[in-house]
């Protein structure tokens, strides 16, 4: 075999034989190398948390809990609070989750439940994958020049007719929460769709057959049997999509308008933690960098928590279905 | 049981022929029909943004696409013309730097996870770290590179951007490479062991060559993701209006332009010329990402 022929000729002239001392040495070194590489990956995560934590320590000491409960961000007066950013992050992500989650799950059902001939199903599968492949800055550009102008008449009509509803209590003067959340929804749709598809595929085929055997229509089988069976996995998909939305930066930095107000209005500008970091870091002085590091720490904590939750749910759903 | 049950009911219907189809106006059929059409509608609506984005890219971005945008520097203020050659170069260099770090490290870790110690506690923690990095906000990778490189060297630079991108590429490489290595048939692996190979020989001469298409798929997906990232570059590589190379000498330790950051910067400018260029740059970036994606799929299919 090629494998033996390639051994160093100096070791042995025979075409077979036990590994030489050299081979064992190489083996040991390579194994240590692989182990070292794995340690490095672990260290990388630790280093990220450590670097951000250490650089934020001064600001954590100075501002403490007040930082996450205060809503002024004033570099001149050295007052910093990220409550509006946390609010904006949560609000935009939840909106995006509601929209992107709905369409993502619909897409997953559409693609897994034999609605389509295989070739057409492939077209939609490619659509979902392309949606995931387009860089977020391009979505931001599209949002600025296509979505915002397209939404403005609708938003203004909603404001004039339904201005008393808190959600419509302002006009869309440019960037705002609604276009930002819509773009965010488009961006998490592929995540939700992909993970929910996996969850739906995990449901054994005989479960569906059993439902049909009982005389259900296709949708009764989907709504009453398949979705409940895959519910844990789909919930995990939503949590992972939510985590994606929380950390998404560029589309929001371009579309949300960067205003530190807490408002329910969908058309008012707002701000998010990630956008705050992206917009303020490039011009930050040393004092402000500490504060931004604190904001990064808050974002890190929130996303870690959400992602861990998502992973835990996914693992539970896989185990539950495997046990069945 | 239910079969027998339904047969008795039909018999009770005084010999009327069994009705095997339902009128579509029947409640349950209608319910099903409405839901099916709404699902169709939802799927089509989900495709609208994609079509709109692609249409805008081709129409507005395609208008300026030509040789000169790759050869010229970004224009200032009211200046007409110009291009983004330095940004294309910057993106390629920084993604290359990231790949140089992430691919060897990722494949080494994947080999350990799949072959040397799949059940060890180190592997369990490393897998956890990788999963965590997968859902990691990209802007935080930038914050990390800023703290580690920019603050230490005192300048925005291409290596800082490369490091941030490497952090984002790493989990994709590790996860796909681990899967690819695990998918190598056990018999192949055992045959190599049976011939007296050391584990390293098995990995290098059997596992890695067999898993190569899968590993390449992961690498390319990682590269595609990194090429489109903006947030981690904003305050690590910053941007620049100059070439990264002077002749053939690279100037890595200075602010470096990238396509993604250029798109972001130009999108906020009040000049039509810059906005046109932002669309063209988006078209170039999307084409780059899509080509890499398609290539990765072609390579993966061979596996």
PDB file of N, CA, C and O in Angstrom, chain A residues 25 55 124 212 263 271 273-274 286 297 299 305 318:
ATOM      1  N   UNK A  25       8.056   8.573  17.678  1.00  0.00           N
ATOM      2  CA  UNK A  25       8.352   9.937  18.128  1.00  0.00           C
ATOM      3  C   UNK A  25       7.403  10.925  17.437  1.00  0.00           C
ATOM      4  O   UNK A  25       6.804  11.784  18.091  1.00  0.00           O
ATOM      5  N   UNK A  55     -10.545  44.379  30.992  1.00  0.00           N
ATOM      6  CA  UNK A  55     -10.599  45.749  30.474  1.00  0.00           C
ATOM      7  C   UNK A  55     -11.850  46.470  30.985  1.00  0.00           C
ATOM      8  O   UNK A  55     -11.903  47.691  31.007  1.00  0.00           O
ATOM      9  N   UNK A 124     -36.497  26.273  -2.952  1.00  0.00           N
ATOM     10  CA  UNK A 124     -36.736  26.972  -1.695  1.00  0.00           C
ATOM     11  C   UNK A 124     -35.596  26.751  -0.707  1.00  0.00           C
ATOM     12  O   UNK A 124     -35.251  27.625   0.073  1.00  0.00           O
ATOM     13  N   UNK A 212     -51.857   9.533  10.126  1.00  0.00           N
ATOM     14  CA  UNK A 212     -52.652   9.374   8.917  1.00  0.00           C
ATOM     15  C   UNK A 212     -53.579   8.175   9.042  1.00  0.00           C
ATOM     16  O   UNK A 212     -54.730   8.192   8.614  1.00  0.00           O
ATOM     17  N   UNK A 263     -38.680  53.380  24.123  1.00  0.00           N
ATOM     18  CA  UNK A 263     -40.021  53.645  23.634  1.00  0.00           C
ATOM     19  C   UNK A 263     -40.628  52.364  23.090  1.00  0.00           C
ATOM     20  O   UNK A 263     -39.913  51.454  22.674  1.00  0.00           O
ATOM     21  N   UNK A 271     -31.721  51.886  19.996  1.00  0.00           N
ATOM     22  CA  UNK A 271     -30.319  51.484  19.946  1.00  0.00           C
ATOM     23  C   UNK A 271     -30.172  50.088  20.529  1.00  0.00           C
ATOM     24  O   UNK A 271     -31.046  49.635  21.261  1.00  0.00           O
ATOM     25  N   UNK A 273     -27.161  47.067  22.140  1.00  0.00           N
ATOM     26  CA  UNK A 273     -25.816  46.932  22.708  1.00  0.00           C
ATOM     27  C   UNK A 273     -24.769  46.749  21.622  1.00  0.00           C
ATOM     28  O   UNK A 273     -23.726  47.401  21.610  1.00  0.00           O
ATOM     29  N   UNK A 274     -25.069  45.843  20.678  1.00  0.00           N
ATOM     30  CA  UNK A 274     -24.088  45.551  19.634  1.00  0.00           C
ATOM     31  C   UNK A 274     -23.834  46.774  18.769  1.00  0.00           C
ATOM     32  O   UNK A 274     -22.698  47.087  18.415  1.00  0.00           O
ATOM     33  N   UNK A 286      -9.723  56.490  25.952  1.00  0.00           N
ATOM     34  CA  UNK A 286      -9.418  55.393  26.877  1.00  0.00           C
ATOM     35  C   UNK A 286     -10.494  55.199  27.955  1.00  0.00           C
ATOM     36  O   UNK A 286     -10.807  54.082  28.343  1.00  0.00           O
ATOM     37  N   UNK A 297     -19.313  43.258  27.982  1.00  0.00           N
ATOM     38  CA  UNK A 297     -19.473  42.206  28.990  1.00  0.00           C
ATOM     39  C   UNK A 297     -20.953  41.879  29.191  1.00  0.00           C
ATOM     40  O   UNK A 297     -21.343  40.708  29.296  1.00  0.00           O
ATOM     41  N   UNK A 299     -23.369  42.326  26.999  1.00  0.00           N
ATOM     42  CA  UNK A 299     -23.825  41.621  25.790  1.00  0.00           C
ATOM     43  C   UNK A 299     -23.355  40.168  25.815  1.00  0.00           C
ATOM     44  O   UNK A 299     -24.115  39.243  25.504  1.00  0.00           O
ATOM     45  N   UNK A 305     -25.880  33.289  27.911  1.00  0.00           N
ATOM     46  CA  UNK A 305     -27.004  32.695  28.629  1.00  0.00           C
ATOM     47  C   UNK A 305     -28.027  32.112  27.656  1.00  0.00           C
ATOM     48  O   UNK A 305     -28.446  30.962  27.781  1.00  0.00           O
ATOM     49  N   UNK A 318     -33.111  16.068  21.456  1.00  0.00           N
ATOM     50  CA  UNK A 318     -32.490  14.950  20.740  1.00  0.00           C
ATOM     51  C   UNK A 318     -32.550  13.692  21.589  1.00  0.00           C
ATOM     52  O   UNK A 318     -32.836  12.601  21.100  1.00  0.00           O
TER      53      UNK A 318
END
